[in-house]
Coordinates of C-alpha atoms and ligand atoms in Angstrom, one line a residue:
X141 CA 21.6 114.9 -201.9
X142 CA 20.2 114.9 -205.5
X143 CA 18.1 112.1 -204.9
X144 CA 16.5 113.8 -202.0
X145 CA 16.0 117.1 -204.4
X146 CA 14.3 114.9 -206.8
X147 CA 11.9 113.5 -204.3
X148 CA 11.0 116.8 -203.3
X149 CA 10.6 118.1 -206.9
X150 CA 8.6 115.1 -207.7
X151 CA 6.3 115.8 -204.0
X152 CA 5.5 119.0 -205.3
X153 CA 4.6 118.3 -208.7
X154 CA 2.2 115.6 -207.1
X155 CA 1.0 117.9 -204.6
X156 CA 0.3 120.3 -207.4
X157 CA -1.5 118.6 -209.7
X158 CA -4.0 117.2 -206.5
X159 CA -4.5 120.6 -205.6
X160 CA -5.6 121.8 -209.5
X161 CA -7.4 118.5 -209.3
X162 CA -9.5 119.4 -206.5
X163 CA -10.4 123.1 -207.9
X164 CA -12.0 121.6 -210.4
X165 CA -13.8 119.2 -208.9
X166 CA -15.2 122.3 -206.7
X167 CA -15.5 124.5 -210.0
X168 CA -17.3 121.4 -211.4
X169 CA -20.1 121.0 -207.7
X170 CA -20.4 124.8 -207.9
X171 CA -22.7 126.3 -210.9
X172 CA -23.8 129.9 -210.8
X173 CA -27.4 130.4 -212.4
X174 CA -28.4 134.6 -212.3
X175 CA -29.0 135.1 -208.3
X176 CA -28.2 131.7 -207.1
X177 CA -25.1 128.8 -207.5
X178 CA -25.9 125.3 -207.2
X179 CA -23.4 123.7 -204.9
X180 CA -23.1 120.3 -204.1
X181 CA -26.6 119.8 -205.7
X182 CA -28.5 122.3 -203.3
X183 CA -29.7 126.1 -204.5
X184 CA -28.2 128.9 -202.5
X185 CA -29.3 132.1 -203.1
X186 CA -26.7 135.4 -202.5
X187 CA -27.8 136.6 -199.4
X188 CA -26.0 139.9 -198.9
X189 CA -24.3 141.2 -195.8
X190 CA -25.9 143.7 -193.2
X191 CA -24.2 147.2 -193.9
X192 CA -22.7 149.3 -191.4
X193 CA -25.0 150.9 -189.0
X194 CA -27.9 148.7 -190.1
X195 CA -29.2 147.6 -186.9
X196 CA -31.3 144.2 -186.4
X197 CA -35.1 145.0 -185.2
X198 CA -36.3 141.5 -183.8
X199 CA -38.5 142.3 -181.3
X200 CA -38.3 145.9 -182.0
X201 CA -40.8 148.4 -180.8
X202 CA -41.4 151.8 -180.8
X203 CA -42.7 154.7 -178.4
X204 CA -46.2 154.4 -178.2
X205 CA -48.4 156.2 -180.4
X206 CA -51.9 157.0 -179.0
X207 CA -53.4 158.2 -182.0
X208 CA -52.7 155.9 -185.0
X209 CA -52.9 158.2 -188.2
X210 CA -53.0 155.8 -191.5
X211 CA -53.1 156.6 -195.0
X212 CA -54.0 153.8 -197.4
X213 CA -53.0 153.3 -200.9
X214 CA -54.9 151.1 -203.3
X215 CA -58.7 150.8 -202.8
X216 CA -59.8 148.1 -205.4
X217 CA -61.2 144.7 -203.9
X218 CA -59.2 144.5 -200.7
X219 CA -58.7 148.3 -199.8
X220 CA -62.4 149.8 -199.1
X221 CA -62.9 146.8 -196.5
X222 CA -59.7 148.0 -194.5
X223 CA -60.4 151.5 -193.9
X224 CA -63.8 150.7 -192.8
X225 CA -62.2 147.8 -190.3
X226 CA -59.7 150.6 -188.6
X227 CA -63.0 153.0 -188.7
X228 CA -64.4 150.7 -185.2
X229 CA -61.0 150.8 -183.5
X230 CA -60.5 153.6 -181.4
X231 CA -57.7 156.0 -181.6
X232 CA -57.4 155.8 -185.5
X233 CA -57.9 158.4 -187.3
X234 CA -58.1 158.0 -191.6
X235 CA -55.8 161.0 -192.7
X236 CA -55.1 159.9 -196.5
X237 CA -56.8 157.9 -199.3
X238 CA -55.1 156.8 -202.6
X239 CA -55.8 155.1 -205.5
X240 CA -55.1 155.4 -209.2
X241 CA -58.3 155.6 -209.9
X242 CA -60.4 159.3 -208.5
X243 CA -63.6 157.3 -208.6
X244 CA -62.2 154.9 -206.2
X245 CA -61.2 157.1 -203.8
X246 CA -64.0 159.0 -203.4
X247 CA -66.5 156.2 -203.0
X248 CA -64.4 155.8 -199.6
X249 CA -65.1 159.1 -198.6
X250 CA -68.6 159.1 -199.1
X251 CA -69.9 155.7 -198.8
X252 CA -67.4 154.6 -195.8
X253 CA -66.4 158.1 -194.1
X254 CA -68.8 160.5 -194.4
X255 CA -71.7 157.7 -194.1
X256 CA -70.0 157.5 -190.5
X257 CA -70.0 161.1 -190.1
X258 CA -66.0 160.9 -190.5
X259 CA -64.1 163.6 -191.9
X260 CA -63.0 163.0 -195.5
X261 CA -59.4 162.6 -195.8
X262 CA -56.7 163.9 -197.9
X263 CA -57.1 162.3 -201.4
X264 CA -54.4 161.0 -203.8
X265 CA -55.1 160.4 -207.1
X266 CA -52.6 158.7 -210.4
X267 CA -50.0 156.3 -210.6
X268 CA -47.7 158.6 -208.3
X269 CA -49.9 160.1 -205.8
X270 CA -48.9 157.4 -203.4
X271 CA -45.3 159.2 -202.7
X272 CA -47.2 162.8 -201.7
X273 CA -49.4 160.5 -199.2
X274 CA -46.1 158.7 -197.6
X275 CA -44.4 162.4 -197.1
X276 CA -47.2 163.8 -195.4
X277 CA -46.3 164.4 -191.8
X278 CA -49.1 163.7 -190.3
X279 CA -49.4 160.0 -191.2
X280 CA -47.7 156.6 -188.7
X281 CA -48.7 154.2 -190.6
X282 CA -49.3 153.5 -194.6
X283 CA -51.7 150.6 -195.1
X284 CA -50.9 149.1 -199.0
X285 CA -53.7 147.3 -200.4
X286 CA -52.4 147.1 -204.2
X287 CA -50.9 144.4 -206.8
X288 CA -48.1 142.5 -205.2
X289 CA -45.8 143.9 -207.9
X290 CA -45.8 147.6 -206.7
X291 CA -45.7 146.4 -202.4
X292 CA -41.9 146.5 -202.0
X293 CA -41.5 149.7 -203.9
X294 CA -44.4 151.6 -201.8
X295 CA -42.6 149.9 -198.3
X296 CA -39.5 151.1 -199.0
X297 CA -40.5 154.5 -199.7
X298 CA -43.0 154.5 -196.9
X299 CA -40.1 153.4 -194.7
X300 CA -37.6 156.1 -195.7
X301 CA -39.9 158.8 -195.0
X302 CA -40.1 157.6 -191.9
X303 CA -43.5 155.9 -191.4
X304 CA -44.8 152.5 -190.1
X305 CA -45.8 149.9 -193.1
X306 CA -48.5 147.5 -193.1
X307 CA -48.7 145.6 -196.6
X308 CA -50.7 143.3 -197.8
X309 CA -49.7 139.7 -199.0
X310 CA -47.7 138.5 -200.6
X311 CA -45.3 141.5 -199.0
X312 CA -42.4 140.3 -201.8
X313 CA -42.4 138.8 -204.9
X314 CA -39.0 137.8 -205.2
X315 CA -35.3 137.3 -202.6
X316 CA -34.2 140.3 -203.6
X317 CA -37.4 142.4 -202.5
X318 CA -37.6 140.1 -199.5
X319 CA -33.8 141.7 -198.5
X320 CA -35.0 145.0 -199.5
X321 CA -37.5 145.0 -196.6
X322 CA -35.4 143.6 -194.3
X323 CA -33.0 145.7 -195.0
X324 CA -34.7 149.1 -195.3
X325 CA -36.5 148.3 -192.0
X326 CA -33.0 148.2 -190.3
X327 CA -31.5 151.1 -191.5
X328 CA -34.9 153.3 -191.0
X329 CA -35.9 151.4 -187.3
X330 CA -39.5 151.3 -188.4
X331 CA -42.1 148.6 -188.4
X332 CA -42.8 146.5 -191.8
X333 CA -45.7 144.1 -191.1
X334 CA -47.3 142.1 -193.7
X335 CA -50.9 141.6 -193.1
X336 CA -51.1 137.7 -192.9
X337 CA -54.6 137.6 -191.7
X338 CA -55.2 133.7 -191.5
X339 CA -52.6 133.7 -188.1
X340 CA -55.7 135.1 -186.6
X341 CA -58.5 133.0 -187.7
X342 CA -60.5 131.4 -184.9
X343 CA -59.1 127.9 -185.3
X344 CA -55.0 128.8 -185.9
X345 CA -55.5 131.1 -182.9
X346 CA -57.1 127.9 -180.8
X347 CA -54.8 125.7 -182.0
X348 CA -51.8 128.0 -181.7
X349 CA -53.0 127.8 -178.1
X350 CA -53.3 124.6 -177.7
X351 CA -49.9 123.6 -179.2
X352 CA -47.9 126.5 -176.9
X353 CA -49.8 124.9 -174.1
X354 CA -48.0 121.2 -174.7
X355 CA -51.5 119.9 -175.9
X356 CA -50.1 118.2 -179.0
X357 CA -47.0 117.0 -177.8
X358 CA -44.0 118.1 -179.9
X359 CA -45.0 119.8 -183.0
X360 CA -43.5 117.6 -185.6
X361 CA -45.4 118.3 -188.6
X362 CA -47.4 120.9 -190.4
X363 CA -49.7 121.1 -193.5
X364 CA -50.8 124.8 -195.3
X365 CA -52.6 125.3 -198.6
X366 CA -54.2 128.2 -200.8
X367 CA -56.5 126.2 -202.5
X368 CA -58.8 128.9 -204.0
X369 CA -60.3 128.4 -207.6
X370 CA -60.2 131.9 -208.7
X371 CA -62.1 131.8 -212.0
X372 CA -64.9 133.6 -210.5
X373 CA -61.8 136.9 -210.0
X374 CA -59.4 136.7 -212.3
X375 CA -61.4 139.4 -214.3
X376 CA -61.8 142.1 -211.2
X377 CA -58.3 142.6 -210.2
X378 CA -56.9 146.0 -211.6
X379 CA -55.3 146.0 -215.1
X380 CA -55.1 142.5 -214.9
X381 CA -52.2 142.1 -212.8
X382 CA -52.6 139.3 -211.0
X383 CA -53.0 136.5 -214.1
X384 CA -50.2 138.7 -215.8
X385 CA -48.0 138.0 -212.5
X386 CA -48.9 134.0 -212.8
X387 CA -48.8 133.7 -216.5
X388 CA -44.9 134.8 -216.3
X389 CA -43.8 133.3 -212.5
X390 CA -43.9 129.7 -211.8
X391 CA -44.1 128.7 -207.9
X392 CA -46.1 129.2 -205.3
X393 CA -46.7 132.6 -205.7
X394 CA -48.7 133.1 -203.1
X395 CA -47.8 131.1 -199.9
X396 CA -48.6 133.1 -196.9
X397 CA -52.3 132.1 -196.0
X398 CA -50.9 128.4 -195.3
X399 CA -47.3 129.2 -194.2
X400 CA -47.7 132.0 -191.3
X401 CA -50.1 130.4 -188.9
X402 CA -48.0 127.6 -189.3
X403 CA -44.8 129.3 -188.7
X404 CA -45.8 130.2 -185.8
X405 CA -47.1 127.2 -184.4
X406 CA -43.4 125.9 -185.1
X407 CA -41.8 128.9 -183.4
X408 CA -39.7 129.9 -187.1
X409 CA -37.3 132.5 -186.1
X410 CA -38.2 132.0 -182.4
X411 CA -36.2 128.7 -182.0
X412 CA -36.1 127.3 -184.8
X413 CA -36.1 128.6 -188.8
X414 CA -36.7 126.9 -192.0
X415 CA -33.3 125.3 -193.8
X416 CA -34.7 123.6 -197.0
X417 CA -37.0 123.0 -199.5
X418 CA -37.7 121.3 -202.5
X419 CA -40.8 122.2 -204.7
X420 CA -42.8 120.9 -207.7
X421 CA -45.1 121.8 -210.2
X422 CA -47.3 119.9 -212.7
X423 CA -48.0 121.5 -216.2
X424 CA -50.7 124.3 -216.6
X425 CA -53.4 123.0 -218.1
X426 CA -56.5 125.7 -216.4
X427 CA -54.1 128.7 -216.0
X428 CA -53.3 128.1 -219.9
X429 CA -57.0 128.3 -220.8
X430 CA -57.4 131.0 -218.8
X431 CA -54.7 133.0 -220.2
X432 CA -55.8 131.9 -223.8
X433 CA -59.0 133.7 -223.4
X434 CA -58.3 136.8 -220.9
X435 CA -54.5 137.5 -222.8
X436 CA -54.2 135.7 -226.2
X437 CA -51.1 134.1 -225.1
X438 CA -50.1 130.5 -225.6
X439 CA -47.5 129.9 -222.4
X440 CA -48.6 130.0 -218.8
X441 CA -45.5 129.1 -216.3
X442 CA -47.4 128.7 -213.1
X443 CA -48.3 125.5 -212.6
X444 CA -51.9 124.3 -211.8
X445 CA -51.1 123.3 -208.2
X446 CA -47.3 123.2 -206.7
X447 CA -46.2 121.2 -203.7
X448 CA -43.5 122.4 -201.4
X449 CA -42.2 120.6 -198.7
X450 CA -39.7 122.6 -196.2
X451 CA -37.9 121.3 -193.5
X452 CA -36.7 123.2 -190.3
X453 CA -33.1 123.4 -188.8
X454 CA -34.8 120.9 -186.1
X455 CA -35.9 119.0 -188.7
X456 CA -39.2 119.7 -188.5
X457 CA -41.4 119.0 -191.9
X458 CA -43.9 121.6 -193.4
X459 CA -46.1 120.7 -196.5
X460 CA -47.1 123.8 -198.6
X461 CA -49.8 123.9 -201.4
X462 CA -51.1 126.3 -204.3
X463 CA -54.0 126.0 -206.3
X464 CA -56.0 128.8 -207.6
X465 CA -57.3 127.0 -210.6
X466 CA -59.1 124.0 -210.4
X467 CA -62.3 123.1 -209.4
X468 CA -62.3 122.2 -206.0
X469 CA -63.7 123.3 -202.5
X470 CA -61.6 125.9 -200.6
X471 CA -59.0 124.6 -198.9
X472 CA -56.0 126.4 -196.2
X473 CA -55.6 122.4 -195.2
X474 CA -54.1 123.9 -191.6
X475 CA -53.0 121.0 -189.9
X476 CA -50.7 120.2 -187.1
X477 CA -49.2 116.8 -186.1
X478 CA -47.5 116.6 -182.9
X479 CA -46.4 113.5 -180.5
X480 CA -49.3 113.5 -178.8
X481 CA -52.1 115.4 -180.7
X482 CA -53.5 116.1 -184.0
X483 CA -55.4 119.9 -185.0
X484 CA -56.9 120.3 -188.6
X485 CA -59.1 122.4 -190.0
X486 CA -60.2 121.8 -193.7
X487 CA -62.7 120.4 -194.9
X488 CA -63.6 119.4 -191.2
X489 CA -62.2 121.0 -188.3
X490 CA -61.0 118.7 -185.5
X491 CA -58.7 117.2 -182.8
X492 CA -57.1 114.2 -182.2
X493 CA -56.0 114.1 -178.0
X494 CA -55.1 111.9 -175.6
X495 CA -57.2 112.2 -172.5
X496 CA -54.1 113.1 -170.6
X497 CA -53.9 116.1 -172.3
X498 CA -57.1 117.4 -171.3
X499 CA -58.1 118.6 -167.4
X500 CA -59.0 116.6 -164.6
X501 CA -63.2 116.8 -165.5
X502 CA -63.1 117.9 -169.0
X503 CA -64.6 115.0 -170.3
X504 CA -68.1 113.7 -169.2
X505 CA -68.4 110.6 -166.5
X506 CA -67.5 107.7 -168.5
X507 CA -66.0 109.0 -171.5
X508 CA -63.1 108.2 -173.2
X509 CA -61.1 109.5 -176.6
X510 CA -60.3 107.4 -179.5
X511 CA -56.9 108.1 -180.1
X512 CA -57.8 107.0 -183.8
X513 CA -59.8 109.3 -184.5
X514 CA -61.3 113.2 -183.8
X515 CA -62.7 113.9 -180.7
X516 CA -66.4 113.9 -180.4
X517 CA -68.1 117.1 -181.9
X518 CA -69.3 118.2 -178.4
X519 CA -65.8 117.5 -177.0
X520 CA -64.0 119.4 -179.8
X521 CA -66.8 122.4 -179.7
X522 CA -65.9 122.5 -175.8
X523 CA -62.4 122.5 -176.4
X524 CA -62.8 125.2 -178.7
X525 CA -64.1 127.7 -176.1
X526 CA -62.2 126.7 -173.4
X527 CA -58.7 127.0 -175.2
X528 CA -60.2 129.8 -177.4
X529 CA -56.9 132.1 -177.7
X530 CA -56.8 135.0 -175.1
X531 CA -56.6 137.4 -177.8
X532 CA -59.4 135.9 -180.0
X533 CA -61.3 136.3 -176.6
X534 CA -61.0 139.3 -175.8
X535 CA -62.4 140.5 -179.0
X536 CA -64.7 137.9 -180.5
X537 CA -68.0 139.4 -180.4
X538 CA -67.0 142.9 -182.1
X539 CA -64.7 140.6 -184.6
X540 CA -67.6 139.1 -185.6
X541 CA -69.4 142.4 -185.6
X542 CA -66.9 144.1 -187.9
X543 CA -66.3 140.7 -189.8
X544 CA -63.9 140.3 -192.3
X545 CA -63.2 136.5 -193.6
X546 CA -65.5 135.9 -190.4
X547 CA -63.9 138.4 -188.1
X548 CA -59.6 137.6 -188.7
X549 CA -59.1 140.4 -190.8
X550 CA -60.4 142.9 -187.8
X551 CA -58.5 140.9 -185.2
X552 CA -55.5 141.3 -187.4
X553 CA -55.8 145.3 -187.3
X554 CA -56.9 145.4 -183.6
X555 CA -53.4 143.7 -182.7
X556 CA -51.7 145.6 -184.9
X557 CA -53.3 149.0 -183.3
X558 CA -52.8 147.9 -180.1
X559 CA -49.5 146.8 -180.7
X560 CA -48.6 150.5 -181.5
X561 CA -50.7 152.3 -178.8
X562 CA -49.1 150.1 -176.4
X563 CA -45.3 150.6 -177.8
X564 CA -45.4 146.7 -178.6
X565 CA -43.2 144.6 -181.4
X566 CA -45.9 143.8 -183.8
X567 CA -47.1 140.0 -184.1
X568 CA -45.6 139.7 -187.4
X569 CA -42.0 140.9 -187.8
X570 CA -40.5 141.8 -191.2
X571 CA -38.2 138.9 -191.0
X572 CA -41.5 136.7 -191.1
X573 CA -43.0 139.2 -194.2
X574 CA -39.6 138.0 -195.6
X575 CA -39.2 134.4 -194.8
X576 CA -43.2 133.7 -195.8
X577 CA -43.1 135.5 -199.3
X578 CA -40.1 134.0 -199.7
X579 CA -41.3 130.8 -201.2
X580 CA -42.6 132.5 -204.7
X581 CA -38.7 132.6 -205.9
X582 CA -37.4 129.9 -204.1
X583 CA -39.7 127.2 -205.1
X584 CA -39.9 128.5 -208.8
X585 CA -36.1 127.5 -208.7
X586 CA -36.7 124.5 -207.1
X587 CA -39.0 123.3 -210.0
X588 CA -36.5 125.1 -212.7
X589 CA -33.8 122.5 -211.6
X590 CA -35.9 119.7 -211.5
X591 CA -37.1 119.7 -207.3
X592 CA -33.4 120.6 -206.4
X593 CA -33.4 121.5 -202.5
X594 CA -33.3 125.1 -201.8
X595 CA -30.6 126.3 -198.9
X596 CA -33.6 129.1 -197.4
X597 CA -31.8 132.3 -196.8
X598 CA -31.6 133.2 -193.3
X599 CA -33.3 137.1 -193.0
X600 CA -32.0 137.3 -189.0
X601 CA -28.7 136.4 -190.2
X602 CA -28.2 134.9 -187.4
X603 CA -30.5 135.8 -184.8
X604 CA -33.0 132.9 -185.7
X605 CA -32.2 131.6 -182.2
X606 CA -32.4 134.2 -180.0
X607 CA -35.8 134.7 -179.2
X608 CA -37.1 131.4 -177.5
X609 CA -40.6 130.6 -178.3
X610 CA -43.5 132.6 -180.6
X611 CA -45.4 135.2 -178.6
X612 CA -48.0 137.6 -178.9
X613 CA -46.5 140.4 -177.1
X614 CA -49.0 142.2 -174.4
Ligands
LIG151 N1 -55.3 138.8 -197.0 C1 -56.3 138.5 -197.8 O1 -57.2 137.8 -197.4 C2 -56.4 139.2 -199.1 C3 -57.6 139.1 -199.8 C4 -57.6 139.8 -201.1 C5 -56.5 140.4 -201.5 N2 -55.4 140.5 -200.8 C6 -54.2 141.2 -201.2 O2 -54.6 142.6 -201.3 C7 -53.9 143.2 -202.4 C8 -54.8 143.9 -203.3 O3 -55.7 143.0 -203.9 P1 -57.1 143.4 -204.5 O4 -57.8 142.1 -204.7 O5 -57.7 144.5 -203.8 O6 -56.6 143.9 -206.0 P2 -57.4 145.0 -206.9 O7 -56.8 144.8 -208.2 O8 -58.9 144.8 -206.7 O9 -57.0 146.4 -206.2 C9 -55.7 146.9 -206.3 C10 -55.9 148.4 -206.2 O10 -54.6 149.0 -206.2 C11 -54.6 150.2 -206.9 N3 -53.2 150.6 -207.3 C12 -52.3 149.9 -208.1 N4 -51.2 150.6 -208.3 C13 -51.4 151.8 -207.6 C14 -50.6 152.9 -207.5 N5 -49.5 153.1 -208.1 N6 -51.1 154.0 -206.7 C15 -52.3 153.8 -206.1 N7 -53.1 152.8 -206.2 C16 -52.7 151.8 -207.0 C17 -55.5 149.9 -208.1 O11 -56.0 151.1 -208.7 C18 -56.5 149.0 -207.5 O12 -57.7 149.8 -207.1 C19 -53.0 142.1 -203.0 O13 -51.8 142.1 -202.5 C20 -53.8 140.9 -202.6 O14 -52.9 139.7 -202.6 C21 -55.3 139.9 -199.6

């Protein structure tokens, strides 16, 4: 008997001590670092639970509203251009102008309004005159065309008086802003649409086609880049905020001109969502010189160009690039690899297709692809009208017309219009606003911890897999 209570005391001293062993060994995997632990060598950032009442709005949509009334906030380089876009859409009517700046807003009136024989809207004036324009009630929709740093604040605002927000790119500039729109969207049931205007280029369109169509096989692979040397700007943007921005944030700060078309070519939150990434940066060496001159400052923490790579939950791979400061040609990259077929669009823009793929007829008597290597010119300019996207189609020659980075911005605008005269969900959710600006904190941790892999926060919370396959609602 007192053999057997020794065992047992002994059993659960050993027990003990394996149990206190193992808590450390999981206290030791899991390190906590501000908004994010680092557990079993992979970043995951908090992601915070849905409250009570918050309702999900994938493929949300509202009554439609045959009139679109917009007031726009910020009219510097990217504003003026907007307003004019909506001005050849019909059933939009400009209700409010704002800007800090008085002079800015009244060049709209006269040189863009009145020149059209418009009436002059309500103006907004100062560093608050934005609030007065989102409590009008006789505005859907607020348009924000100013520094990243103020978009989620505006949004949110915007959202809680109970309008429609379309905001410029990057819509967040860090996780927790990213949940903020998510989150505020849900709780007010209104529409936050970041205005990612490369998804409706000519080519992405095409080749968003093309790839929904089977024409590339499986999508396997994706490239995206902002390859933009910005010397030429850095002095125009307002107050300087954009090299102040870069100067303090490492990362690819601004992702979304490469990542959305490509997102949905791989159907991200439609089937499928990105899991991971892992990012790197090399030193600054331009942005330094840069902020040398235009700030006096000695430290710079963007990199000169950062590479991301991201892979999906189908394990799927996605390369992501940012550069705005060396000297080199413009560059999105845009390229798909699939099974079968090959798209890419910078510097030359081309297909790689197996005849198969291609109608009975398509190709002249005799002809054949080189599987090797990009269809002939002729071939690819013929596949570029026939698989021209429906939507791109429908709207070509006044998208040229109005123009806009050759005609996307006013396709962007049209959809999004249409999209709310028709009581549509908008092509571009606020969980992709979310998941596509989410890469400025994300990777910037990635590089802080040496290219750790980044656990990317799910913004459906769960509803990633519900909707089966990206679609332009119509
Ligand atoms: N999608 C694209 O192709 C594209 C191209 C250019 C710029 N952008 C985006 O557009 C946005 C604006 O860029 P930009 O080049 O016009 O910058 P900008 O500095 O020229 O203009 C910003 C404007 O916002 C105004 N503003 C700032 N705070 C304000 C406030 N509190 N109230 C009212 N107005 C305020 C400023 O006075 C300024 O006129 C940025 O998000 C940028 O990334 C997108």
């Amino acid at each position: 008997m007192k053999n057997k209570l020794q065992k047992l005391i002994l059993g659960l001293l050993l027990l003990g001590m394996a149990t206190a062993c193992s808590n450390k060994q999981a206290a030791e995997t899991e390190v906590r670092k501000g908004n994010y632990r680092i557990v079993d060598n992979t970043i995951v950032f908090d992601e915070p639970q849905r409250a009570e009442g918050q309702k999900s709005v994938l493929q949300f949509a509202v009554d439609p509203i045959e009139n679109v009334r917009i007031g726009f906030i910020g009219l510097g380089m990217r504003g003026p251009d907007a307003v004019d876009r909506m001005t050849y859409i019909d059933g939009v009517t400009v209700n409010a102008l704002c800007d800090i700046e008085p002079d800015r807003v009244e060049k709209v009136q006269t040189d863009i309004l009145e020149k059209k024989g418009l009436p002059r809207a309500a103006a907004y004036t100062g560093r608050e005159g934005w609030r007065e324009l989102c409590q009008r009630d006789d505005i859907d929709l607020v348009y924000i065309c100013t520094n990243w740093q103020t978009h989620v604040e505006m949004a949110v605002y915007a959202m809680r008086q109970g309008k429609h927000v379309a905001v410029e790119v990057p819509a967040a500039t860090s996780i927790e802003e990213c949940w903020q729109l998510v989150d505020v969207a849900e709780q007010t049931q209104r529409h936050c649409m970041m205005l990612e205007n490369c998804c409706y280029d000519f080519f992405e369109l095409t080749a968003l086609n093309m790839a929904q169509q089977g024409m590339f096989g499986e999508l396997i692979h994706g490239e995206g880049a902002y390859i933009h040397n910005l010397e030429p700007y850095w002095h125009e943007y307002y107050e300087n905020w954009r090299l102040e921005f870069n100067q303090s944030h490492s990362g690819d700060v601004y992702p979304t001109h490469g990542l959305g078309p490509l997102c949905q070519a791989f159907n991200i939150h439609r089937g499928d969502r990105m899991k991971t990434l892992v990012a790197m940066g090399t030193p600054s060496y331009n942005g330094k010189k840069i902020a040398k001159e235009m700030m006096g400052v000695d430290d710079f923490a963007n990199g000169d160009m950062t590479t991301t790579m991201i892979q999906t939950e189908l394990g799927k791979t996605l390369l992501i690039e940012h550069d705005v400061y060396t000297y080199r040609p413009y560059n999105r990259l845009y390229q798909l690899t699939g099974t079968e077929g090959f798209a890419n669009k910078y510097p030359i823009e081309g297909y790689t297709l197996l005849e198969k793929k291609l109608p009975e007829g398509f190709l002249a008597e005799g002809q054949h692809l080189n599987p090797h290597a990009f269809v002939p010119a002729e071939v690819r300019d013929k596949i570029s009208a026939e698989y021209l996207h429906p939507i791109a189609k429908e709207i070509e020659a006044k998208a040229k017309e109005v123009g806009g980075h050759g005609g996307m911005d006013f396709i962007m605008d049209y959809r999004l219009i249409y999209c709310l005269q028709h009581g549509l969900p908008l092509d571009e959710d606020v969980y992709d606003a979310a998941e596509w600006s989410c890469l400025g904190e994300l990777t910037a941790a990635s590089i802080a911890n040496g290219g750790m892999p980044v656990a990317m926060p799910d913004f459906t919370r769960g509803d990633w897999n519900k909707v089966k396959g990206y679609k332009h609602a119509q």
